[in-house]
Amino acid sequence: MKKIVVLTGAGISAESGLKTFRDSDGLWEGFNIEDVATPEAWRRNPELVQNFYNERRKSVLEAQPNAAHIALAKLEEKYEVTVITQNIDDLHERGGSTNVVHLHGIITRSQSSKNPSLTYPIDGWEIKMGEKCELGSQLRAHVVWFGEAVPMIGKAARICTGADIFILVGSSLAVYPAAGLVDYVPRDTPKYIVDPKIPYMNRDSSYIKIEEKASIGVVTLVTRLLNEE
Ligand code: APR
C-alpha cells in the first residue's frame, strides 16, 4: 500500500468552529500566547492557564469533525495513512482516522506537571486545581507549550521521509519544529497543499496547490486519490 502522510494545522478545524491562531490578530481567544501557553504562564498563574484550557476543551468537545477530517479517514481504504497534526483537538480521531500523531499534544488528556510522559484521560471537560498525578503534582492539559520539548518530532520526521504522497492542510508553517517536517519529505514525492490563502511557501514551489477551504479542497483531493489507479 502506498504511504500517505498528511500534516495538518488549525485550518482543518476552522470549519468545525475552532479558531486558527494567526487569523485572529495574534491573540488566541483574546489571550496573548505568553499568558496562557508557556511554562512561565503556568508558574505565574496556573488557575488562569487551567481555566483557559478548560474553556478550549469545552469548545473541542462541542465541535464536530468536518468533511475534511472524514475524507482523510476515508483515504485509509486504499492507502497507509498517517496524520501528523499540530492541532490539540481530537477531531481527526472522531472523524475516523486511526493513525494520528499529535505533535503538540491533545487537549482531551491531562498530564503530570512534573513528568510529561505521565498522561491521563479526563472525565468531562475540566481539570480542577487540586487534581494530582501519581507523583502528587498538579494535573495540567496534555499540550506542548511554547518553549517546551516536542517529543514526537523525531517520529514525525521519520514518517515524512517515507511518504509516497504528502498533503499539507491548514497550516501557515509558522511554528518550528513542526514547520521543518516538510523538509524531510523526499524531493520526488508528490506534495499537495490545501489552504484558502496559500502561505508563502519558502520551500520548493513543487506543491500542487488547491486554494480552497479544507471541506472542499480535501474532499476533492481524496476523491481524486481514491479513484487513481
Ligand atoms: N481550510 C483550510 N485552511 C484554512 C482554513 C480552512 N477553512 N481557514 C484558515 N486556513 C489556513 C490559514 O490560511 C492558515 O494558513 O490555516 C492556516 C492556519 O495557520 P495558523 O493559524 O498559523 O495555524 P497553525 O499553522 O496550525 O499554527 C501552528 O502555532 O500557535 C501555535 O501551537 C500552535 O499548533 C499551533 C501552531
Short mmCIF file of C-alpha atoms and ligand atoms in Angstrom, two decimals:
data_model
loop_
_atom_site.label_atom_id
_atom_site.label_comp_id
_atom_site.label_asym_id
_atom_site.label_seq_id
_atom_site.Cartn_x
_atom_site.Cartn_y
_atom_site.Cartn_z
CA MET A 1 0.00 0.00 0.00
CA LYS A 2 1.25 3.47 -0.82
CA LYS A 3 2.02 5.65 2.21
CA ILE A 4 0.26 8.99 2.52
CA VAL A 5 1.47 11.47 5.13
CA VAL A 6 -0.86 14.36 5.98
CA LEU A 7 0.43 17.33 8.02
CA THR A 8 -2.46 19.38 9.39
CA GLY A 9 -2.78 22.66 11.26
CA ALA A 10 -5.54 24.75 12.78
CA GLY A 11 -7.06 25.46 9.37
CA ILE A 12 -8.51 21.95 9.04
CA SER A 13 -10.54 22.52 12.22
CA ALA A 14 -11.63 26.07 11.31
CA GLU A 15 -14.89 24.86 9.72
CA SER A 16 -15.61 22.87 12.84
CA GLY A 17 -15.77 26.21 14.65
CA LEU A 18 -12.32 26.11 16.30
CA LYS A 19 -10.30 29.30 15.81
CA THR A 20 -7.00 29.33 13.98
CA PHE A 21 -4.02 31.12 15.51
CA ARG A 22 -2.72 33.64 13.05
CA ASP A 23 -6.05 34.68 11.60
CA SER A 24 -7.07 36.36 14.86
CA ASP A 25 -4.51 39.17 15.09
CA GLY A 26 -2.09 37.21 17.23
CA LEU A 27 -4.49 36.61 20.10
CA TRP A 28 -5.82 33.18 20.98
CA GLU A 29 -9.43 33.58 22.06
CA GLY A 30 -8.46 37.04 23.32
CA PHE A 31 -5.35 35.97 25.23
CA ASN A 32 -1.68 36.54 24.47
CA ILE A 33 0.08 33.24 23.94
CA GLU A 34 2.65 34.12 26.61
CA ASP A 35 -0.13 34.50 29.19
CA VAL A 36 -1.67 31.07 28.63
CA ALA A 37 0.62 28.76 26.65
CA THR A 38 4.09 28.88 28.23
CA PRO A 39 5.66 27.25 31.33
CA GLU A 40 6.19 30.79 32.73
CA ALA A 41 2.47 31.49 32.43
CA TRP A 42 1.76 28.27 34.36
CA ARG A 43 4.23 29.26 37.09
CA ARG A 44 2.82 32.80 37.24
CA ASN A 45 -0.90 31.99 37.22
CA PRO A 46 -1.78 28.27 36.97
CA GLU A 47 -5.51 28.92 37.53
CA LEU A 48 -5.68 31.24 34.51
CA VAL A 49 -3.90 28.68 32.33
CA GLN A 50 -6.01 25.79 33.66
CA ASN A 51 -9.27 27.70 33.03
CA PHE A 52 -8.10 28.74 29.55
CA TYR A 53 -7.58 25.12 28.53
CA ASN A 54 -10.81 24.04 30.24
CA GLU A 55 -12.64 26.54 28.02
CA ARG A 56 -10.75 25.33 24.92
CA ARG A 57 -11.58 21.70 25.85
CA LYS A 58 -15.29 22.57 26.18
CA SER A 59 -15.21 24.02 22.64
CA VAL A 60 -13.41 20.95 21.32
CA LEU A 61 -15.92 18.58 22.91
CA GLU A 62 -18.79 20.62 21.40
CA ALA A 63 -17.16 20.71 17.94
CA GLN A 64 -17.76 18.07 15.29
CA PRO A 65 -15.28 16.70 12.74
CA ASN A 66 -15.93 18.32 9.35
CA ALA A 67 -15.93 16.85 5.82
CA ALA A 68 -12.14 17.22 5.60
CA HIS A 69 -11.46 15.11 8.71
CA ILE A 70 -13.90 12.48 7.46
CA ALA A 71 -12.41 12.43 3.95
CA LEU A 72 -8.88 11.90 5.31
CA ALA A 73 -10.16 8.88 7.25
CA LYS A 74 -11.67 7.51 4.02
CA LEU A 75 -8.19 7.52 2.43
CA GLU A 76 -7.36 4.58 4.70
CA GLU A 77 -9.46 2.36 2.44
CA LYS A 78 -6.71 2.43 -0.16
CA TYR A 79 -3.58 3.90 1.45
CA GLU A 80 -1.48 3.55 4.57
CA VAL A 81 -2.26 6.97 6.06
CA THR A 82 -0.51 8.78 8.91
CA VAL A 83 -1.93 12.10 10.04
CA ILE A 84 0.63 14.31 11.76
CA THR A 85 -1.26 17.17 13.36
CA GLN A 86 -0.26 20.35 15.18
CA ASN A 87 -3.81 20.52 16.50
CA ILE A 88 -4.68 19.67 20.09
CA ASP A 89 -8.27 18.74 19.23
CA ASP A 90 -9.40 15.11 18.71
CA LEU A 91 -11.36 15.77 15.51
CA HIS A 92 -9.12 13.56 13.34
CA GLU A 93 -9.81 10.63 15.67
CA ARG A 94 -13.53 11.39 15.84
CA GLY A 95 -13.54 11.75 12.05
CA GLY A 96 -12.30 8.15 11.80
CA SER A 97 -8.52 8.46 11.30
CA THR A 98 -6.82 5.57 13.08
CA ASN A 99 -3.18 6.72 12.91
CA VAL A 100 -2.72 10.24 14.30
CA VAL A 101 0.49 11.77 15.68
CA HIS A 102 -0.18 14.81 17.89
CA LEU A 103 2.96 16.96 17.73
CA HIS A 104 1.59 19.48 20.24
CA GLY A 105 -0.31 17.03 22.45
CA ILE A 106 -4.06 16.53 22.78
CA ILE A 107 -6.35 18.59 24.97
CA THR A 108 -8.64 15.68 25.87
CA ARG A 109 -5.93 14.17 28.11
CA SER A 110 -4.23 15.58 31.20
CA GLN A 111 -0.57 15.25 32.12
CA SER A 112 1.54 15.43 35.23
CA SER A 113 3.11 18.88 35.66
CA LYS A 114 6.22 17.08 36.91
CA ASN A 115 6.63 14.31 34.30
CA PRO A 116 5.10 15.00 30.83
CA SER A 117 5.13 11.31 29.92
CA LEU A 118 2.51 10.63 32.63
CA THR A 119 -0.83 11.34 30.91
CA TYR A 120 -4.40 10.51 31.92
CA PRO A 121 -7.90 10.56 30.38
CA ILE A 122 -10.11 13.43 31.54
CA ASP A 123 -13.61 12.73 32.81
CA GLY A 124 -15.74 15.59 31.38
CA TRP A 125 -14.39 18.93 30.24
CA GLU A 126 -12.35 20.32 33.07
CA ILE A 127 -9.21 19.66 35.08
CA LYS A 128 -9.61 21.12 38.55
CA MET A 129 -6.87 22.73 40.62
CA GLY A 130 -6.04 20.20 43.31
CA GLU A 131 -6.30 17.19 40.98
CA LYS A 132 -2.92 15.48 41.24
CA CYS A 133 -0.90 12.97 39.24
CA GLU A 134 0.51 9.77 40.76
CA LEU A 135 3.63 11.77 41.74
CA GLY A 136 1.45 14.23 43.63
CA SER A 137 1.88 17.16 41.22
CA GLN A 138 -0.97 19.25 39.81
CA LEU A 139 -2.56 17.92 36.62
CA ARG A 140 -2.49 20.17 33.53
CA ALA A 141 -3.59 19.87 29.89
CA HIS A 142 -1.54 17.38 27.87
CA VAL A 143 -0.36 20.01 25.38
CA VAL A 144 3.09 21.28 24.36
CA TRP A 145 3.60 24.91 25.41
CA PHE A 146 5.93 27.32 23.66
CA GLY A 147 9.42 26.64 24.92
CA GLU A 148 8.69 23.01 25.80
CA ALA A 149 10.12 19.96 24.04
CA VAL A 150 8.16 18.37 21.15
CA PRO A 151 8.75 14.68 21.98
CA MET A 152 7.03 13.37 18.81
CA ILE A 153 9.12 15.40 16.34
CA GLY A 154 11.69 12.65 15.68
CA LYS A 155 9.00 10.06 14.98
CA ALA A 156 7.15 12.56 12.75
CA ALA A 157 10.31 13.35 10.76
CA ARG A 158 10.97 9.65 10.17
CA ILE A 159 7.38 9.21 8.96
CA CYS A 160 7.80 12.11 6.49
CA THR A 161 10.93 10.54 4.97
CA GLY A 162 8.80 7.54 3.95
CA ALA A 163 5.92 9.44 2.33
CA ASP A 164 4.87 8.34 -1.18
CA ILE A 165 2.36 11.21 -1.18
CA PHE A 166 2.46 14.26 1.12
CA ILE A 167 -0.52 16.52 1.88
CA LEU A 168 -0.34 19.78 3.86
CA VAL A 169 -3.68 21.13 5.10
CA GLY A 170 -4.43 24.32 7.01
CA SER A 171 -1.08 25.32 8.42
CA SER A 172 0.80 28.59 8.00
CA LEU A 173 4.04 26.68 8.69
CA ALA A 174 4.88 29.50 11.11
CA VAL A 175 5.96 27.37 14.08
CA TYR A 176 9.05 25.16 14.33
CA PRO A 177 9.96 22.36 14.69
CA ALA A 178 6.64 21.32 13.06
CA ALA A 179 7.22 23.53 10.03
CA GLY A 180 10.56 21.84 9.38
CA LEU A 181 8.87 18.49 8.74
CA VAL A 182 8.22 19.37 5.10
CA ASP A 183 12.00 19.26 4.52
CA TYR A 184 12.03 15.54 5.40
CA VAL A 185 9.68 14.66 2.53
CA PRO A 186 11.64 13.16 -0.38
CA ARG A 187 12.05 15.59 -3.28
CA ASP A 188 10.33 13.29 -5.79
CA THR A 189 7.29 12.72 -3.55
CA PRO A 190 4.17 14.48 -4.90
CA LYS A 191 3.22 17.26 -2.46
CA TYR A 192 -0.23 18.85 -2.21
CA ILE A 193 -1.30 21.87 -0.20
CA VAL A 194 -4.91 22.73 0.70
CA ASP A 195 -5.43 26.24 2.06
CA PRO A 196 -7.72 29.13 1.01
CA LYS A 197 -4.76 31.51 1.42
CA ILE A 198 -1.68 29.50 0.46
CA PRO A 199 1.02 30.71 2.90
CA TYR A 200 4.32 31.84 1.40
CA MET A 201 5.99 28.55 0.72
CA ASN A 202 9.65 29.26 1.43
CA ARG A 203 10.29 25.81 0.01
CA ASP A 204 10.37 24.41 -3.48
CA SER A 205 7.27 25.52 -5.34
CA SER A 206 6.65 21.94 -6.42
CA TYR A 207 3.46 21.89 -4.31
CA ILE A 208 0.28 21.10 -6.19
CA LYS A 209 -1.84 23.96 -4.84
CA ILE A 210 -5.53 23.62 -4.01
CA GLU A 211 -6.60 27.11 -2.93
CA GLU A 212 -9.80 26.06 -1.24
CA LYS A 213 -11.01 25.66 2.31
CA ALA A 214 -10.44 22.20 3.69
CA SER A 215 -14.05 20.97 3.49
CA ILE A 216 -13.91 21.47 -0.28
CA GLY A 217 -10.24 21.04 -1.16
CA VAL A 218 -9.52 17.94 0.92
CA VAL A 219 -12.69 16.20 -0.28
CA THR A 220 -11.76 16.91 -3.91
CA LEU A 221 -8.20 15.66 -3.40
CA VAL A 222 -9.30 12.50 -1.56
CA THR A 223 -11.80 11.67 -4.30
CA ARG A 224 -9.01 12.02 -6.87
CA LEU A 225 -6.61 9.85 -4.85
CA LEU A 226 -9.23 7.12 -4.25
CA ASN A 227 -10.00 6.97 -7.98
CA GLU A 228 -6.35 6.86 -9.01
CA GLU A 229 -5.09 3.56 -10.43
N1 APR B 1 -9.45 25.39 5.44
C1 APR B 1 -8.11 25.22 5.26
N2 APR B 1 -7.17 26.08 5.73
C2 APR B 1 -7.61 27.17 6.40
C3 APR B 1 -8.99 27.42 6.63
C4 APR B 1 -9.92 26.47 6.12
N3 APR B 1 -11.25 26.63 6.28
N4 APR B 1 -9.09 28.59 7.32
C5 APR B 1 -7.83 29.05 7.52
N5 APR B 1 -6.94 28.20 6.96
C6 APR B 1 -5.48 28.30 6.92
C7 APR B 1 -4.92 29.70 7.05
O1 APR B 1 -4.87 30.32 5.76
C8 APR B 1 -3.52 29.42 7.59
O2 APR B 1 -2.60 29.16 6.54
O3 APR B 1 -4.98 27.60 8.04
C9 APR B 1 -3.73 28.14 8.41
C10 APR B 1 -3.76 28.38 9.91
O4 APR B 1 -2.49 28.82 10.29
P1 APR B 1 -2.21 29.08 11.86
O5 APR B 1 -3.34 29.84 12.44
O6 APR B 1 -0.81 29.63 11.94
O7 APR B 1 -2.27 27.63 12.50
P2 APR B 1 -1.11 26.55 12.57
O8 APR B 1 -0.27 26.58 11.34
O9 APR B 1 -1.77 25.28 12.92
O10 APR B 1 -0.24 27.04 13.84
C11 APR B 1 0.80 26.15 14.21
O11 APR B 1 1.23 27.52 16.14
O12 APR B 1 0.25 28.72 17.82
C12 APR B 1 0.94 27.56 17.53
O13 APR B 1 0.86 25.51 18.66
C13 APR B 1 0.10 26.38 17.87
O14 APR B 1 -0.27 24.35 16.61
C14 APR B 1 -0.19 25.75 16.52
C15 APR B 1 0.99 26.20 15.69
#
